[in-house]
PDB file of C-alpha atoms and ligand atoms in Angstrom:
ATOM      1  CA  UNK A   1      -0.684 -13.345 -21.025  1.00 70.00           C
ATOM      2  CA  UNK A   2      -2.411 -10.296 -22.411  1.00 80.00           C
ATOM      3  CA  UNK A   3      -0.535  -7.950 -20.075  1.00 84.00           C
ATOM      4  CA  UNK A   4       2.735  -9.392 -21.438  1.00 89.00           C
ATOM      5  CA  UNK A   5       1.555  -8.490 -24.916  1.00 91.00           C
ATOM      6  CA  UNK A   6       0.562  -5.002 -23.692  1.00 93.00           C
ATOM      7  CA  UNK A   7       4.044  -4.539 -22.241  1.00 92.00           C
ATOM      8  CA  UNK A   8       5.668  -5.676 -25.462  1.00 93.00           C
ATOM      9  CA  UNK A   9       3.559  -3.206 -27.448  1.00 93.00           C
ATOM     10  CA  UNK A  10       4.521  -0.435 -25.017  1.00 93.00           C
ATOM     11  CA  UNK A  11       8.177  -1.361 -25.448  1.00 90.00           C
ATOM     12  CA  UNK A  12       7.825  -0.822 -29.168  1.00 90.00           C
ATOM     13  CA  UNK A  13       5.984   2.454 -28.604  1.00 93.00           C
ATOM     14  CA  UNK A  14       2.708   1.113 -29.977  1.00 92.00           C
ATOM     15  CA  UNK A  15       0.761   1.333 -26.744  1.00 94.00           C
ATOM     16  CA  UNK A  16       0.845   3.930 -23.984  1.00 95.00           C
ATOM     17  CA  UNK A  17       0.036   3.286 -20.348  1.00 96.00           C
ATOM     18  CA  UNK A  18       1.279   3.841 -16.810  1.00 96.00           C
ATOM     19  CA  UNK A  19      -0.972   1.249 -15.168  1.00 97.00           C
ATOM     20  CA  UNK A  20      -2.342  -2.162 -16.095  1.00 96.00           C
ATOM     21  CA  UNK A  21      -5.119  -3.912 -14.209  1.00 96.00           C
ATOM     22  CA  UNK A  22      -4.560  -7.148 -12.361  1.00 94.00           C
ATOM     23  CA  UNK A  23      -7.513  -8.908 -10.714  1.00 93.00           C
ATOM     24  CA  UNK A  24      -7.185 -10.286  -7.227  1.00 92.00           C
ATOM     25  CA  UNK A  25      -9.519 -11.612  -4.550  1.00 91.00           C
ATOM     26  CA  UNK A  26      -7.759 -10.131  -1.520  1.00 86.00           C
ATOM     27  CA  UNK A  27      -6.857  -6.572  -0.611  1.00 82.00           C
ATOM     28  CA  UNK A  28      -3.087  -6.188  -1.022  1.00 77.00           C
ATOM     29  CA  UNK A  29      -3.042  -4.157   2.209  1.00 71.00           C
ATOM     30  CA  UNK A  30       0.203  -2.452   3.070  1.00 68.00           C
ATOM     31  CA  UNK A  31       2.316  -4.764   0.967  1.00 70.00           C
ATOM     32  CA  UNK A  32       4.550  -2.972  -1.515  1.00 74.00           C
ATOM     33  CA  UNK A  33       2.610  -2.827  -4.746  1.00 82.00           C
ATOM     34  CA  UNK A  34       4.670  -3.171  -7.892  1.00 84.00           C
ATOM     35  CA  UNK A  35       4.808  -0.010  -9.967  1.00 83.00           C
ATOM     36  CA  UNK A  36       2.652   0.025 -13.031  1.00 92.00           C
ATOM     37  CA  UNK A  37      -0.111  -2.172 -11.629  1.00 94.00           C
ATOM     38  CA  UNK A  38      -3.606  -1.421 -10.455  1.00 96.00           C
ATOM     39  CA  UNK A  39      -5.040  -4.271  -8.425  1.00 95.00           C
ATOM     40  CA  UNK A  40      -8.802  -4.615  -8.736  1.00 96.00           C
ATOM     41  CA  UNK A  41     -10.122  -6.600  -5.784  1.00 95.00           C
ATOM     42  CA  UNK A  42     -13.188  -8.705  -6.623  1.00 93.00           C
ATOM     43  CA  UNK A  43     -15.469 -10.790  -4.501  1.00 90.00           C
ATOM     44  CA  UNK A  44     -17.203 -13.037  -6.999  1.00 89.00           C
ATOM     45  CA  UNK A  45     -18.706 -10.679  -9.564  1.00 86.00           C
ATOM     46  CA  UNK A  46     -18.510  -7.647  -7.313  1.00 89.00           C
ATOM     47  CA  UNK A  47     -15.632  -5.215  -7.696  1.00 92.00           C
ATOM     48  CA  UNK A  48     -14.660  -3.867  -4.302  1.00 94.00           C
ATOM     49  CA  UNK A  49     -11.405  -1.934  -4.468  1.00 95.00           C
ATOM     50  CA  UNK A  50      -8.860  -0.543  -6.882  1.00 96.00           C
ATOM     51  CA  UNK A  51      -5.406  -0.324  -5.288  1.00 95.00           C
ATOM     52  CA  UNK A  52      -2.251   1.198  -6.702  1.00 94.00           C
ATOM     53  CA  UNK A  53       0.789   3.146  -5.589  1.00 92.00           C
ATOM     54  CA  UNK A  54       0.342   6.917  -5.703  1.00 92.00           C
ATOM     55  CA  UNK A  55       1.929   8.191  -8.928  1.00 92.00           C
ATOM     56  CA  UNK A  56       3.010  11.358  -7.094  1.00 88.00           C
ATOM     57  CA  UNK A  57       6.057   9.638  -5.674  1.00 84.00           C
ATOM     58  CA  UNK A  58       5.010   9.729  -1.998  1.00 85.00           C
ATOM     59  CA  UNK A  59       4.857   5.925  -1.941  1.00 84.00           C
ATOM     60  CA  UNK A  60       1.377   5.818  -0.394  1.00 87.00           C
ATOM     61  CA  UNK A  61      -1.039   3.158  -1.546  1.00 90.00           C
ATOM     62  CA  UNK A  62      -4.298   4.528  -2.880  1.00 93.00           C
ATOM     63  CA  UNK A  63      -7.350   2.361  -2.204  1.00 92.00           C
ATOM     64  CA  UNK A  64     -10.371   3.448  -4.201  1.00 95.00           C
ATOM     65  CA  UNK A  65     -13.697   2.007  -3.111  1.00 96.00           C
ATOM     66  CA  UNK A  66     -15.650   0.522  -6.017  1.00 96.00           C
ATOM     67  CA  UNK A  67     -18.511  -0.568  -3.784  1.00 91.00           C
ATOM     68  CA  UNK A  68     -21.720   1.044  -5.115  1.00 88.00           C
ATOM     69  CA  UNK A  69     -23.140   1.130  -1.578  1.00 88.00           C
ATOM     70  CA  UNK A  70     -20.356   3.402  -0.315  1.00 87.00           C
ATOM     71  CA  UNK A  71     -19.489   7.046  -0.780  1.00 90.00           C
ATOM     72  CA  UNK A  72     -17.232   8.168  -2.215  1.00 91.00           C
ATOM     73  CA  UNK A  73     -17.006   5.516  -4.865  1.00 94.00           C
ATOM     74  CA  UNK A  74     -15.143   5.184  -8.128  1.00 97.00           C
ATOM     75  CA  UNK A  75     -15.725   3.209 -11.259  1.00 96.00           C
ATOM     76  CA  UNK A  76     -13.014   1.391 -13.168  1.00 97.00           C
ATOM     77  CA  UNK A  77     -13.423   0.326 -16.771  1.00 97.00           C
ATOM     78  CA  UNK A  78     -10.720  -1.922 -18.241  1.00 96.00           C
ATOM     79  CA  UNK A  79     -10.062  -1.969 -21.964  1.00 96.00           C
ATOM     80  CA  UNK A  80      -8.881  -4.848 -24.154  1.00 95.00           C
ATOM     81  CA  UNK A  81      -5.238  -4.220 -23.179  1.00 95.00           C
ATOM     82  CA  UNK A  82      -6.167  -4.214 -19.459  1.00 95.00           C
ATOM     83  CA  UNK A  83      -5.664  -0.466 -19.217  1.00 97.00           C
ATOM     84  CA  UNK A  84      -7.901   1.115 -16.574  1.00 98.00           C
ATOM     85  CA  UNK A  85     -10.004   4.258 -16.911  1.00 98.00           C
ATOM     86  CA  UNK A  86     -11.130   5.611 -13.533  1.00 98.00           C
ATOM     87  CA  UNK A  87     -14.094   7.906 -12.868  1.00 97.00           C
ATOM     88  CA  UNK A  88     -14.096  10.402 -11.212  1.00 96.00           C
ATOM     89  CA  UNK A  89     -10.605  11.857 -10.681  1.00 96.00           C
ATOM     90  CA  UNK A  90      -8.374  10.909  -7.739  1.00 96.00           C
ATOM     91  CA  UNK A  91      -7.413  13.654  -5.307  1.00 93.00           C
ATOM     92  CA  UNK A  92      -4.988  12.752  -2.516  1.00 88.00           C
ATOM     93  CA  UNK A  93      -5.629  14.820   0.583  1.00 84.00           C
ATOM     94  CA  UNK A  94      -2.275  14.078   2.216  1.00 79.00           C
ATOM     95  CA  UNK A  95       0.891  16.176   1.970  1.00 79.00           C
ATOM     96  CA  UNK A  96       1.424  14.859  -1.538  1.00 85.00           C
ATOM     97  CA  UNK A  97      -1.848  16.479  -2.636  1.00 88.00           C
ATOM     98  CA  UNK A  98      -1.769  15.052  -6.110  1.00 92.00           C
ATOM     99  CA  UNK A  99      -4.851  15.235  -8.276  1.00 94.00           C
ATOM    100  CA  UNK A 100      -5.141  13.246 -11.463  1.00 96.00           C
ATOM    101  CA  UNK A 101      -7.312  11.224 -13.794  1.00 97.00           C
ATOM    102  CA  UNK A 102      -6.516   7.721 -14.956  1.00 98.00           C
ATOM    103  CA  UNK A 103      -7.440   7.460 -18.616  1.00 98.00           C
ATOM    104  CA  UNK A 104      -6.724   4.330 -20.633  1.00 97.00           C
ATOM    105  CA  UNK A 105      -3.992   3.407 -18.198  1.00 97.00           C
ATOM    106  CA  UNK A 106      -2.296   6.815 -18.349  1.00 97.00           C
ATOM    107  CA  UNK A 107      -1.936   9.264 -15.471  1.00 96.00           C
ATOM    108  CA  UNK A 108      -3.428  12.558 -16.600  1.00 95.00           C
ATOM    109  CA  UNK A 109      -2.442  15.281 -14.112  1.00 95.00           C
ATOM    110  CA  UNK A 110      -4.882  18.017 -13.230  1.00 93.00           C
ATOM    111  CA  UNK A 111      -3.731  21.616 -13.333  1.00 87.00           C
ATOM    112  CA  UNK A 112      -1.833  22.216 -10.061  1.00 83.00           C
ATOM    113  CA  UNK A 113      -2.373  18.545  -9.233  1.00 87.00           C
ATOM    114  CA  UNK A 114       1.133  17.426 -10.064  1.00 82.00           C
ATOM    115  CA  UNK A 115       3.431  17.200  -7.060  1.00 76.00           C
ATOM    116  CA  UNK A 116       6.952  18.612  -7.099  1.00 66.00           C
ATOM    117  CA  UNK A 117       9.434  16.128  -8.408  1.00 62.00           C
ATOM    118  CA  UNK A 118       7.180  14.488 -10.967  1.00 65.00           C
ATOM    119  CA  UNK A 119       8.632  15.158 -14.346  1.00 60.00           C
ATOM    120  CA  UNK A 120       6.661  16.628 -17.181  1.00 56.00           C
ATOM    121  CA  UNK A 121       6.291  14.453 -20.255  1.00 54.00           C
TER     122      UNK A 121
HETATM  123 ZN1   ZN B 201       1.240  10.834  -3.453  1.00 54.29          ZN
END
């Protein structure tokens, strides 16, 4: 329900985000992930993965490990509107090579981290 409200607020220009968090208990795997969603995979109280489609346009699914026992690991904090903030930054090592932060649901490109074909705001 709340993500509907977030979307409505974005429609009216009152809220800015590229990604909203959706909780799930299973890894989405290679399924096509809908644009604009970050799936946070939980096992009970433990957050395991954050999965979303690469914003660089290559279509690859990025799976960030949230497991504290693994390296590298990321942390995701979700705000009231379900917008994720990810620490540290995400750097794709494939041909796409994009490098960005996710801050309050918005993709924040690093210098030289924006692939060709992604428009500037
Ligand atoms: Zn990419």
